[in-house]
XYZ file of C-alpha atoms in Angstrom:
780
model
C 0.000 0.000 0.000
C 1.387 3.390 -1.004
C 1.263 6.682 0.882
C -1.764 7.924 -1.055
C -3.697 4.767 -0.258
C -2.952 5.079 3.438
C -4.079 8.699 3.603
C -7.881 8.248 3.547
C -7.681 5.388 6.064
C -5.647 7.466 8.482
C -7.950 10.413 7.941
C -10.985 8.215 8.642
C -9.281 6.847 11.743
C -8.543 10.339 13.036
C -12.145 11.402 12.385
C -13.414 8.332 14.248
C -11.095 9.074 17.151
C -12.254 12.693 17.230
C -15.893 11.607 17.148
C -15.307 9.093 19.968
C -13.527 11.757 22.010
C -16.402 14.199 21.448
C -18.968 11.584 22.524
C -16.902 10.707 25.611
C -16.553 14.380 26.555
C -20.272 14.936 26.103
C -21.037 11.855 28.230
C -18.703 13.035 30.988
C -20.221 16.508 30.914
C -23.744 15.032 31.007
C -22.805 12.860 33.994
C -21.344 15.870 35.760
C -24.520 17.851 35.140
C -26.724 14.995 36.383
C -24.721 14.719 39.601
C -24.666 18.483 40.074
C -28.471 18.573 39.856
C -28.734 15.599 42.211
C -26.515 17.264 44.809
C -28.414 20.527 44.409
C -31.643 18.645 45.093
C -30.037 17.098 48.190
C -29.164 20.548 49.522
C -32.667 21.878 48.868
C -34.260 18.841 50.508
C -31.907 18.742 53.508
C -34.493 20.308 55.881
C -36.994 17.633 54.857
C -34.381 14.922 55.425
C -33.657 16.338 58.899
C -37.365 16.321 59.737
C -37.668 12.740 58.482
C -34.761 11.605 60.676
C -36.337 13.378 63.652
C -39.693 11.742 62.917
C -38.122 8.262 62.686
C -36.221 8.814 65.917
C -39.290 9.980 67.778
C -41.235 6.942 66.613
C -38.424 4.584 67.608
C -35.595 5.767 69.863
C -33.350 3.019 68.505
C -33.132 5.018 65.290
C -31.239 7.790 67.106
C -28.637 5.276 68.306
C -27.325 4.783 64.770
C -27.565 8.402 63.650
C -23.805 9.075 63.872
C -23.129 6.144 61.572
C -25.662 7.465 59.047
C -23.525 10.613 58.833
C -20.389 8.541 58.216
C -18.979 8.573 61.759
C -18.108 4.923 62.236
C -16.862 3.220 65.418
C -13.217 2.189 65.832
C -13.657 -1.534 64.914
C -14.166 -0.451 61.305
C -10.584 0.833 60.942
C -8.659 -1.250 58.413
C -5.044 -2.298 58.981
C -4.174 -2.191 55.311
C -5.285 -5.518 53.892
C -7.907 -5.881 51.158
C -11.327 -4.805 52.403
C -14.786 -5.495 50.956
C -17.818 -3.395 51.883
C -21.152 -5.198 51.463
C -24.301 -3.094 51.546
C -27.444 -5.084 52.408
C -30.391 -2.778 52.938
C -32.577 -4.991 55.146
C -33.258 -8.486 56.464
C -33.736 -10.252 53.121
C -30.518 -8.878 51.667
C -28.613 -9.672 54.864
C -29.751 -13.293 54.742
C -28.794 -13.491 51.053
C -25.317 -12.189 51.867
C -24.549 -14.682 54.646
C -23.515 -17.596 52.440
C -21.733 -15.238 50.026
C -19.615 -13.770 52.827
C -18.997 -17.191 54.350
C -17.570 -18.444 51.054
C -15.509 -15.288 50.577
C -14.047 -15.843 54.057
C -13.095 -19.381 53.054
C -11.328 -18.139 49.918
C -9.721 -15.026 51.455
C -9.603 -15.434 55.259
C -7.272 -12.424 55.715
C -9.558 -9.932 53.967
C -11.586 -7.437 55.949
C -15.361 -7.650 55.512
C -17.717 -4.829 56.466
C -21.516 -4.944 56.222
C -23.829 -1.936 56.189
C -27.604 -1.951 56.442
C -30.274 0.738 56.206
C -33.122 -0.517 58.407
C -33.297 -1.293 62.113
C -34.499 -4.825 61.353
C -31.657 -5.267 58.877
C -29.128 -4.111 61.481
C -30.500 -6.508 64.084
C -30.359 -9.377 61.567
C -26.824 -8.455 60.511
C -25.599 -8.254 64.108
C -26.873 -11.789 64.615
C -26.181 -13.431 61.256
C -22.796 -11.808 60.617
C -21.280 -12.601 64.015
C -17.934 -14.209 63.269
C -18.208 -13.391 59.551
C -18.051 -9.592 59.309
C -15.375 -7.487 60.974
C -17.954 -4.775 61.610
C -21.633 -4.029 60.981
C -22.894 -0.459 60.722
C -25.690 1.691 59.353
C -25.042 2.853 55.794
C -24.326 6.556 55.384
C -26.942 8.874 53.968
C -26.237 9.496 50.294
C -24.440 12.797 50.890
C -20.922 13.037 49.514
C -19.402 14.100 52.829
C -20.944 11.158 54.718
C -20.015 8.627 52.028
C -16.442 9.914 51.843
C -15.997 9.612 55.623
C -16.863 5.931 55.391
C -14.605 5.355 52.386
C -11.669 7.000 54.165
C -12.285 4.792 57.174
C -12.718 1.466 55.363
C -10.503 1.955 52.282
C -12.479 -0.776 50.453
C -11.168 -2.484 47.356
C -14.713 -3.571 46.474
C -18.146 -2.117 47.189
C -20.672 -4.943 46.713
C -24.281 -3.725 46.757
C -26.936 -6.383 47.285
C -29.957 -6.413 44.956
C -31.222 -2.939 43.942
C -29.840 -0.213 46.180
C -28.897 2.468 43.652
C -27.417 5.457 45.468
C -25.712 7.897 43.066
C -23.118 9.397 45.433
C -22.261 6.045 46.980
C -21.472 4.552 43.586
C -19.560 7.539 42.227
C -17.522 8.271 45.357
C -16.565 4.607 45.710
C -15.198 4.687 42.155
C -13.352 7.925 42.863
C -11.836 6.287 45.943
C -10.335 3.576 43.742
C -12.797 0.788 44.630
C -14.490 -1.575 42.207
C -18.292 -1.326 42.365
C -20.447 -4.423 41.934
C -24.190 -4.949 42.089
C -24.614 -8.515 43.354
C -27.844 -10.516 43.146
C -29.315 -7.600 41.213
C -33.005 -7.496 40.445
C -35.633 -4.993 39.326
C -39.207 -5.819 40.284
C -42.285 -5.491 38.087
C -43.454 -2.524 40.139
C -40.107 -0.710 39.949
C -39.345 -1.296 36.264
C -41.624 1.471 34.881
C -39.929 4.027 37.171
C -36.480 2.933 36.079
C -37.468 3.187 32.418
C -39.078 6.562 32.946
C -35.916 7.880 34.649
C -33.472 6.040 32.382
C -31.727 9.319 31.558
C -30.770 9.624 35.226
C -30.121 5.996 36.148
C -27.946 5.330 33.110
C -25.328 7.737 34.517
C -25.456 6.030 37.919
C -25.412 2.439 36.666
C -22.443 3.310 34.458
C -20.403 3.607 37.681
C -20.813 -0.124 38.354
C -18.004 -2.311 37.032
C -20.278 -5.345 36.905
C -23.925 -6.165 37.601
C -24.617 -9.783 38.547
C -28.343 -10.108 37.890
C -30.493 -12.854 39.357
C -31.917 -13.967 35.998
C -31.936 -13.235 32.278
C -35.116 -11.226 32.811
C -33.405 -9.096 35.470
C -30.454 -8.640 33.129
C -32.822 -7.344 30.452
C -34.402 -4.958 32.961
C -31.079 -3.490 34.080
C -30.200 -2.803 30.443
C -33.593 -1.132 29.949
C -32.807 1.005 33.008
C -29.612 2.230 31.331
C -26.871 -0.169 32.457
C -24.168 -0.918 29.837
C -25.123 -4.296 28.372
C -21.559 -5.652 28.427
C -21.364 -5.217 32.204
C -24.567 -7.089 33.058
C -24.595 -10.880 33.413
C -27.169 -13.359 34.699
C -25.268 -14.989 37.566
C -28.087 -16.701 39.462
C -29.919 -15.956 42.670
C -28.007 -15.913 45.966
C -31.170 -16.871 47.790
C -30.817 -20.390 46.359
C -27.532 -20.668 48.259
C -29.233 -19.961 51.554
C -27.910 -22.267 54.288
C -30.809 -22.740 56.702
C -30.206 -22.625 60.408
C -31.512 -25.758 62.077
C -30.853 -24.512 65.591
C -34.185 -23.595 67.185
C -34.010 -21.654 70.434
C -34.187 -24.011 73.426
C -36.902 -21.856 74.978
C -39.084 -21.985 71.860
C -38.374 -25.693 71.385
C -39.421 -26.454 74.972
C -42.536 -24.272 74.608
C -43.739 -26.091 71.483
C -42.880 -29.401 73.137
C -45.149 -28.609 76.097
C -48.057 -27.678 73.823
C -47.605 -30.736 71.585
C -49.570 -29.318 68.646
C -50.922 -31.728 66.049
C -50.149 -29.312 63.214
C -47.939 -26.227 63.024
C -48.739 -23.402 60.609
C -46.283 -20.561 60.149
C -47.468 -17.200 58.785
C -44.138 -15.645 57.807
C -43.325 -11.950 57.268
C -46.914 -10.733 57.311
C -47.569 -7.186 56.110
C -50.270 -4.701 55.161
C -50.769 -2.513 52.125
C -53.572 -0.436 53.672
C -56.297 -2.414 51.954
C -55.304 -5.908 53.120
C -53.849 -6.566 56.569
C -52.412 -10.067 56.498
C -52.421 -10.381 60.305
C -56.225 -9.958 60.206
C -56.520 -12.488 57.391
C -54.377 -15.052 59.226
C -56.228 -14.605 62.545
C -59.602 -14.980 60.810
C -58.388 -18.143 59.054
C -57.149 -19.631 62.325
C -60.711 -19.575 63.769
C -61.767 -22.235 61.235
C -58.697 -24.442 61.725
C -59.128 -26.480 64.920
C -56.053 -28.312 66.142
C -53.681 -26.001 64.293
C -50.972 -24.127 66.200
C -49.953 -20.816 64.589
C -46.549 -19.134 64.637
C -47.210 -15.545 63.547
C -44.134 -13.570 62.464
C -44.889 -9.989 61.355
C -42.325 -8.590 58.919
C -41.608 -5.291 60.670
C -40.864 -4.795 64.391
C -43.252 -1.845 64.553
C -46.117 -4.289 63.836
C -45.368 -6.569 66.805
C -47.530 -4.687 69.333
C -50.312 -4.220 66.800
C -50.410 -7.970 66.134
C -50.604 -8.610 69.886
C -53.588 -6.245 70.167
C -55.367 -8.064 67.325
C -54.904 -11.436 69.023
C -56.203 -10.031 72.322
C -59.299 -8.626 70.638
C -59.876 -11.974 68.924
C -59.657 -13.665 72.371
C -57.143 -16.166 71.028
C -54.635 -17.327 73.697
C -51.114 -16.472 72.601
C -47.571 -16.120 73.889
C -45.076 -13.411 72.909
C -41.501 -14.489 72.315
C -40.233 -11.310 73.994
C -42.389 -11.691 77.136
C -41.643 -15.264 78.178
C -43.224 -18.473 76.912
C -45.536 -19.664 79.675
C -49.056 -21.001 79.819
C -51.343 -22.509 77.168
C -51.465 -20.824 73.751
C -52.754 -21.367 70.226
C -50.398 -18.753 68.793
C -46.726 -17.945 69.231
C -46.203 -14.292 68.294
C -42.604 -14.284 67.083
C -41.695 -10.693 67.947
C -37.968 -11.229 67.487
C -35.408 -10.958 64.674
C -33.472 -13.852 63.156
C -35.351 -16.840 64.652
C -37.903 -17.492 61.939
C -35.702 -19.392 59.458
C -34.866 -22.224 61.859
C -38.543 -22.625 62.828
C -39.530 -23.574 59.268
C -38.256 -27.060 60.110
C -41.101 -27.407 62.659
C -43.856 -26.321 60.251
C -46.406 -28.455 58.429
C -47.617 -25.560 56.258
C -46.158 -22.093 55.578
C -47.995 -18.996 54.379
C -45.612 -16.421 52.922
C -46.563 -12.873 53.804
C -46.418 -9.856 51.538
C -48.298 -11.846 48.902
C -51.929 -11.083 49.816
C -51.053 -7.495 50.636
C -49.695 -5.825 47.515
C -46.077 -5.735 48.752
C -44.275 -7.878 46.173
C -43.852 -10.949 48.376
C -40.923 -12.431 50.282
C -38.427 -15.206 49.826
C -40.093 -18.619 49.541
C -36.777 -20.465 49.333
C -36.186 -20.634 53.079
C -39.179 -22.921 53.809
C -38.527 -24.723 50.509
C -35.107 -25.847 51.739
C -36.868 -27.654 54.607
C -39.235 -29.346 52.166
C -42.293 -27.454 53.409
C -45.318 -26.607 51.242
C -45.710 -22.862 50.782
C -48.967 -20.973 50.246
C -48.689 -17.587 48.536
C -51.145 -14.991 47.322
C -51.106 -13.239 43.931
C -48.283 -10.807 44.767
C -44.822 -12.320 44.299
C -43.525 -9.670 41.928
C -40.250 -9.307 43.850
C -39.550 -12.987 43.262
C -41.282 -13.421 39.923
C -38.697 -15.767 38.386
C -38.569 -18.054 41.424
C -42.359 -18.036 41.817
C -42.896 -18.853 38.148
C -40.504 -21.785 38.305
C -42.060 -23.153 41.490
C -45.597 -22.751 40.155
C -44.825 -24.525 36.872
C -43.331 -27.452 38.792
C -46.250 -27.665 41.227
C -43.890 -26.800 44.088
C -46.124 -24.231 45.773
C -49.800 -23.408 46.343
C -51.153 -20.115 44.944
C -54.381 -18.517 46.156
C -56.331 -15.659 44.582
C -57.125 -13.651 47.707
C -57.725 -13.531 51.487
C -60.936 -15.663 51.465
C -58.957 -18.610 50.059
C -56.306 -18.814 52.804
C -58.181 -20.897 55.389
C -59.277 -23.450 52.768
C -55.739 -23.792 51.356
C -54.296 -24.466 54.801
C -57.090 -26.933 55.629
C -56.582 -28.908 52.390
C -52.850 -29.280 52.982
C -53.361 -30.221 56.637
C -55.842 -32.907 55.602
C -53.640 -34.409 52.855
C -50.179 -35.496 54.156
C -49.225 -37.043 50.797
C -49.877 -33.757 48.991
C -47.909 -31.829 51.598
C -45.000 -34.200 51.120
C -45.196 -34.020 47.302
C -45.252 -30.198 47.151
C -42.543 -29.860 49.811
C -40.252 -32.382 48.075
C -40.562 -30.602 44.724
C -39.855 -27.282 46.408
C -36.690 -28.633 48.034
C -35.559 -30.237 44.784
C -35.922 -26.933 42.908
C -34.202 -24.965 45.664
C -31.197 -27.302 45.707
C -30.847 -27.474 41.895
C -30.251 -23.741 41.446
C -27.393 -23.315 43.900
C -24.010 -21.884 42.883
C -24.612 -18.128 42.586
C -22.466 -17.451 45.669
C -19.479 -19.229 44.160
C -19.763 -17.167 40.984
C -20.164 -13.933 42.947
C -17.122 -14.673 45.130
C -14.994 -15.259 42.034
C -16.155 -11.942 40.589
C -15.481 -10.071 43.854
C -11.934 -11.465 44.038
C -11.370 -10.512 40.403
C -12.755 -7.016 41.003
C -10.458 -6.522 43.999
C -7.486 -7.165 41.717
C -8.469 -4.142 39.614
C -8.863 -1.789 42.578
C -6.329 0.772 43.801
C -7.883 2.257 46.967
C -7.130 5.968 47.311
C -9.903 7.827 49.176
C -9.592 11.623 48.831
C -8.910 13.870 51.784
C -11.749 15.911 53.253
C -12.693 19.005 51.254
C -11.332 21.581 53.774
C -7.995 19.764 53.801
C -7.849 19.765 49.998
C -8.625 23.481 49.829
C -5.853 24.331 52.278
C -3.232 21.745 51.320
C -3.553 21.513 47.533
C -1.820 24.895 46.898
C 0.975 23.833 49.266
C 1.422 20.600 47.307
C 1.878 22.690 44.142
C 4.638 24.631 45.868
C 6.237 21.352 46.948
C 6.158 20.083 43.351
C 7.741 23.303 42.122
C 10.524 22.872 44.681
C 11.130 19.330 43.427
C 11.357 20.597 39.859
C 13.975 23.179 40.856
C 15.904 20.578 42.859
C 16.000 18.286 39.804
C 17.903 20.930 37.789
C 21.095 20.350 39.797
C 23.606 18.163 37.900
C 24.340 14.610 39.038
C 27.878 13.447 39.862
C 29.103 9.927 39.083
C 31.192 7.587 41.208
C 33.819 5.192 39.887
C 31.860 2.176 41.170
C 28.301 1.395 40.079
C 25.434 2.743 42.170
C 22.151 0.955 42.859
C 19.570 3.337 44.242
C 16.713 2.057 46.399
C 13.988 4.638 46.892
C 10.268 5.287 46.933
C 7.668 7.806 45.858
C 6.212 7.940 49.372
C 7.677 9.161 52.628
C 8.440 6.298 54.955
C 6.978 2.841 55.268
C 7.680 1.375 51.806
C 10.276 -1.147 53.033
C 13.462 0.489 51.717
C 15.620 -0.491 54.712
C 14.844 -4.254 54.530
C 15.529 -4.248 50.773
C 18.879 -2.454 51.111
C 19.927 -4.905 53.833
C 18.743 -7.798 51.651
C 20.695 -6.596 48.604
C 23.823 -6.069 50.698
C 23.632 -9.690 51.886
C 23.079 -10.965 48.333
C 26.012 -8.930 46.999
C 28.346 -10.242 49.692
C 27.213 -13.816 48.972
C 28.404 -13.254 45.394
C 31.839 -12.115 46.492
C 31.205 -8.388 46.096
C 32.257 -5.659 48.525
C 29.201 -3.438 48.896
C 28.886 -0.177 50.775
C 25.647 1.476 51.857
C 25.175 5.226 51.535
C 22.467 6.677 53.742
C 21.495 10.010 55.199
C 19.740 8.661 58.334
C 17.089 11.176 59.250
C 16.903 12.627 62.777
C 20.314 11.440 63.932
C 21.868 13.713 66.497
C 25.224 14.221 64.783
C 25.500 16.200 61.528
C 29.058 15.024 60.912
C 29.635 12.447 58.141
C 30.375 8.989 59.556
C 31.883 5.908 57.942
C 31.485 2.544 59.701
C 33.555 -0.311 58.196
C 31.850 -3.687 57.917
C 31.869 -5.573 61.205
C 32.509 -2.531 63.376
C 30.116 -0.620 65.627
C 29.386 3.070 66.160
C 27.611 5.306 68.632
C 23.867 5.529 68.005
C 23.916 9.319 68.219
C 26.187 9.383 65.155
C 24.350 6.771 63.099
C 20.556 6.915 63.572
C 18.023 4.097 63.508
C 18.218 2.790 59.935
C 22.030 2.837 59.766
C 22.107 0.936 63.035
C 20.140 -1.884 61.366
C 22.655 -2.030 58.507
C 25.549 -2.028 60.969
C 23.941 -4.787 63.072
C 23.442 -7.000 59.990
C 27.147 -6.644 59.130
C 26.978 -7.247 55.363
C 28.376 -3.907 54.157
C 30.318 -0.842 55.184
C 27.981 2.059 55.967
C 28.563 5.687 54.996
C 26.311 8.285 56.641
C 25.945 11.900 55.565
C 23.789 14.403 53.680
C 26.325 14.592 50.814
C 26.377 10.969 49.749
C 28.879 11.684 46.946
C 31.457 13.151 49.364
C 30.989 10.244 51.792
C 31.408 7.682 48.998
C 34.665 9.283 47.909
C 36.145 8.292 51.278
C 35.019 4.644 51.014
C 36.387 1.582 49.244
C 33.693 -0.518 47.562
C 32.973 -2.176 44.224
C 29.249 -1.345 44.368
C 27.259 1.253 46.304
C 23.724 0.845 47.584
C 22.080 4.265 47.825
C 19.457 4.081 50.581
C 16.372 6.268 50.028
C 17.977 7.614 46.888
C 15.182 8.181 44.365
C 14.925 11.910 45.168
C 18.714 12.292 45.760
C 19.290 13.349 42.154
C 22.813 14.703 42.772
C 24.349 11.211 42.622
C 24.294 9.342 39.301
C 23.149 5.740 39.416
C 22.981 2.721 37.129
C 19.766 1.369 38.649
C 16.859 3.270 40.161
C 14.732 0.761 42.078
C 11.464 2.330 43.215
C 9.439 0.693 45.984
C 5.657 1.078 46.075
C 3.618 -0.098 49.038
C 0.925 -2.337 47.534
C -1.348 -1.689 50.526
C -1.255 2.094 50.126
C 0.307 2.904 46.745
C -1.093 6.413 46.310
C -0.383 7.432 49.933
C -3.117 10.081 49.850
C -1.473 12.283 47.200
C 1.564 14.553 46.972
C 2.778 16.117 50.226
C 1.252 17.779 52.217
C -2.035 16.328 50.905
C -0.531 12.887 51.415
C 2.830 11.178 51.798
C 4.026 11.172 48.184
C 7.254 13.066 47.596
C 6.598 13.031 43.851
C 3.606 12.158 41.671
C 3.488 8.881 39.758
C 4.850 10.636 36.666
C 8.283 10.449 38.333
C 8.297 6.690 37.710
C 9.625 7.380 34.217
C 13.098 7.587 35.862
C 12.775 4.123 37.433
C 14.629 1.111 36.048
C 12.805 -1.434 38.241
C 9.601 -1.253 40.285
C 9.242 -3.381 43.404
C 5.810 -3.680 44.988
C 6.167 -4.298 48.709
C 3.805 -5.771 51.332
C 2.010 -7.915 48.750
C -0.368 -10.302 50.477
C 0.117 -14.000 49.581
C -3.133 -14.261 47.554
C -3.321 -10.584 46.586
C -3.452 -9.677 42.912
C -1.938 -6.313 42.010
C -3.301 -6.200 38.465
C -4.956 -2.779 38.861
C -1.861 -1.237 40.439
C 0.430 -2.681 37.769
C -1.907 -1.330 35.090
C -1.708 2.115 36.691
C 2.102 1.939 36.875
C 2.254 0.979 33.192
C 0.775 4.381 32.291
C 3.982 6.032 33.484
C 6.817 3.565 32.875
C 7.771 0.435 30.984
C 10.110 -0.678 33.785
C 9.538 -4.273 34.912
C 7.412 -4.743 38.029
C 8.331 -7.233 40.748
C 6.457 -8.174 43.920
C 7.683 -8.719 47.463
C 6.456 -9.189 51.005
C 7.737 -8.861 54.539
C 8.954 -12.111 56.071
C 9.132 -12.044 59.880
C 12.280 -13.817 61.065
C 12.240 -13.876 64.849
C 11.403 -11.968 68.012
C 14.472 -10.592 69.765
C 14.332 -9.767 73.482
C 15.771 -6.442 74.574
C 17.387 -8.135 77.573
C 18.864 -10.928 75.465
C 16.822 -13.651 77.162
C 14.836 -16.224 75.132
C 11.355 -14.998 74.106
C 8.418 -16.015 76.303
C 4.680 -16.188 75.549
C 3.010 -12.859 74.792
C 0.105 -12.917 77.244
C -0.756 -9.347 78.150
C 0.940 -7.422 75.351
C 0.889 -3.905 73.911
C 2.429 -2.855 70.599
C 3.980 0.438 69.513
C 5.942 1.747 66.541
C 7.179 4.915 64.878
C 6.907 4.124 61.156
C 5.737 5.964 58.082
C 2.892 3.414 57.798
C 2.229 1.969 61.254
C -0.623 -0.192 60.013
C 1.952 -2.370 58.217
C 3.273 -3.440 61.644
C -0.250 -3.948 62.976
C -0.971 -6.110 59.947
C 2.163 -8.209 60.532
C 1.083 -8.825 64.126
C -2.313 -10.010 62.864
C -0.681 -12.384 60.392
C 1.485 -13.799 63.182
C -1.617 -14.354 65.280
C -0.407 -11.967 67.998
C -3.252 -10.302 69.902
C -2.487 -7.102 71.761
C -4.476 -5.234 74.371
C -3.630 -1.879 72.823
C -1.391 -0.297 70.218
C 0.066 3.155 69.745
C 1.685 4.846 66.761
C 4.360 7.541 67.042
C 5.876 9.804 64.351
C 8.384 8.232 61.975
C 11.927 7.975 63.463
C 10.574 8.822 66.916
C 13.133 8.707 69.738
C 11.501 7.275 72.850
C 11.922 8.558 76.378
C 11.947 6.438 79.512
C 8.704 8.109 80.605
C 6.950 7.122 77.365
C 8.074 3.518 77.727
C 6.932 3.370 81.345
C 3.491 4.605 80.246
C 3.349 2.045 77.434
C 4.284 -0.769 79.829
C 1.570 0.133 82.331
C -0.841 -2.753 82.809
C 0.920 -5.193 80.456
C 3.594 -7.868 80.714
C 5.050 -7.421 77.229
C 5.860 -4.618 74.788
C 6.248 -5.410 71.083
C 7.892 -3.156 68.519
C 9.960 -3.124 65.323
C 13.704 -3.420 64.758
C 13.803 0.191 63.611
C 12.083 1.377 66.797
C 14.400 -0.747 68.938
C 17.240 1.374 67.589
C 15.534 4.467 69.004
C 15.089 3.219 72.568
C 16.949 4.932 75.405
C 19.752 3.100 77.247
C 17.565 2.764 80.341
C 14.665 1.153 78.402
C 14.762 -2.200 80.214
C 14.754 -0.482 83.593
C 11.933 1.881 82.598
C 9.512 -0.907 81.634
C 10.371 -3.430 84.395
C 8.948 -5.896 85.250
C 7.538 -5.979 81.699
C 9.765 -7.245 78.892
C 10.263 -5.802 75.399
C 10.715 -7.661 72.119
C 11.448 -6.339 68.662
C 10.691 -8.138 65.404
C 13.497 -8.875 63.004
C 12.204 -9.047 59.436
C 13.488 -9.982 56.003
C 12.072 -9.467 52.542
C 10.906 -12.142 50.096
C 10.950 -11.209 46.396
C 8.939 -13.072 43.779
C 11.061 -13.925 40.708
C 14.098 -12.938 42.789
C 16.604 -14.540 40.414
C 15.333 -12.375 37.561
C 15.347 -9.293 39.791
C 18.922 -9.875 41.004
C 20.156 -10.709 37.511
C 19.017 -7.286 36.301
C 20.743 -5.279 38.998
C 23.786 -7.386 39.940
């Protein structure tokens, strides 16, 4: 093909690119406008929201108890220590129950990950507190969909994945989670018959919100079609099955309830589950009326909402039907057990002969029929199962449930099933068979969550006031770096390997330099380490030959580690070039050298902490000394603190935008605990931990991985020099103090005396590098 032939093709390509860019810009602008209008509406409606919150709190004081959480002020257990975190949002009881098996399987696959669960309703919170015990690291009320509240939560949790159960579409939650570097998934997604017209009518709005989701795992092909009609990108929506099929029923009935039913010895047990009202039909009334014509039947009545418990009790009293309330003690004869509690219904399905599913006579869309189906119980439902249309249709076609047209038919349906044991068994068996055959959605969802976490790079933005004040200062800092870079670099006769980082402190530079020094000496080389050693008392340059010691005041904490290891001579001073000129070595390791541009180097190894790669932005907004654009100078990238099963695909993709340098992975490898007094380590019974690192949560995380539980922990500024008074305070009330090797170098001479009778141990660590042979071959 000649030049003339190529011309039109290139011109067409450039026109296509320009058109695509114009469409993208228009889309972005449209999204920005939509969100601006949404936030404007939030501001205008804020007084109404405040009145609503006040109204809810006055109706139920328990609502006030979670008000701080709804504004994003979470309790301390929600603080992450740096590992991968997943935030599940389950609005109420049904979604919480659906999430239990999903979270259990995620815990099996990734036991070290943090799992947080938010709910919106009081009943949902009560269910989550019970069902998620031992599964979730914390349960809290979801923040109101105001940017400030959502951002507070994101800064606290630092989630890699936000997994929203079913159909909770909150614009700011989705968008701010994406901005914070998290992947956003809608799991077990569905759109009901009643909601679909609204979504289609407001498609112009919802399309911009649903575009924020990285993937939508719909319950069925019909739900997939509905999400696309609502504006979701078709390529991101898949039919992944219904989590409710993976429900693991609890077979543990409360001893008190079990004993109560045992005393009554009912011939038949009928459960009316999750009863509701729509204003026209009150299912509690319908059930109580039906019970009058069902002699010998014992009823367990479980209203859906806690605010209906007292009302149901009043109805039973007026009907003069003897009943017992679960919350008031189970004594005396009764025909009805009013189950005014949360989380006990599912296990009771095993005791039922017949189940009526509430929300199906009242026009409320129905509730989950799978729970009784797993126990092989026949379910009666009214005409309204719109929220579970796919499941209901499948069960009805297979003859696995009993449908009735309206309230007058309920008593007859129960009576027919009570009178025909073979029919009860046949319907119940088909229901169980269907419920068991559709399992597997949880496994697919877990795989997608793990995959989504690999794409995430958590980086929640600072609060708005901080950005306003600190952003201009970060521009000044960048300008200073640019001026500093203009100074010429000087070369040494021996090769220089620089080990540095974009962030201030905590990347793992010291362990890597010590590791490389050991590897060089193993290969017969004579390395020397050049370091500045921040916050040392002496300003005078110091050279410590290999195998010799020096006063701590002259060396500083990091140099003391190098000296203790004994694999290289150590030169300390601000002018690394001048110090090196006085040393004899065939290779120099430049500690913390990425920003020390005055010394030429053959290799520029840049360390990036995989647990906090963006470090909050460029100083003083965050801990970055330079933006990621500086990686173009790097010859090798080493990701540190990589968890054993952690994928860094998203981070590596981000790095590839700035450099073609090869990326390697590493992790901290704890070697041993060393006692300050030189005695053998003992058991850590009553222990406290402290450190002065750039990223203290890396030490907390290491303690967790070692299975060390501490009563308290305290972080100090990086390179902190401890006083005897501070150590005495730390040792108060404990038998053991735990710290890092770097901090041990900053302890006063009288440390052992100050903490007595407590003992202090510091952790010696090494570094493990994946593909280490390839890494060493490049630089050695």
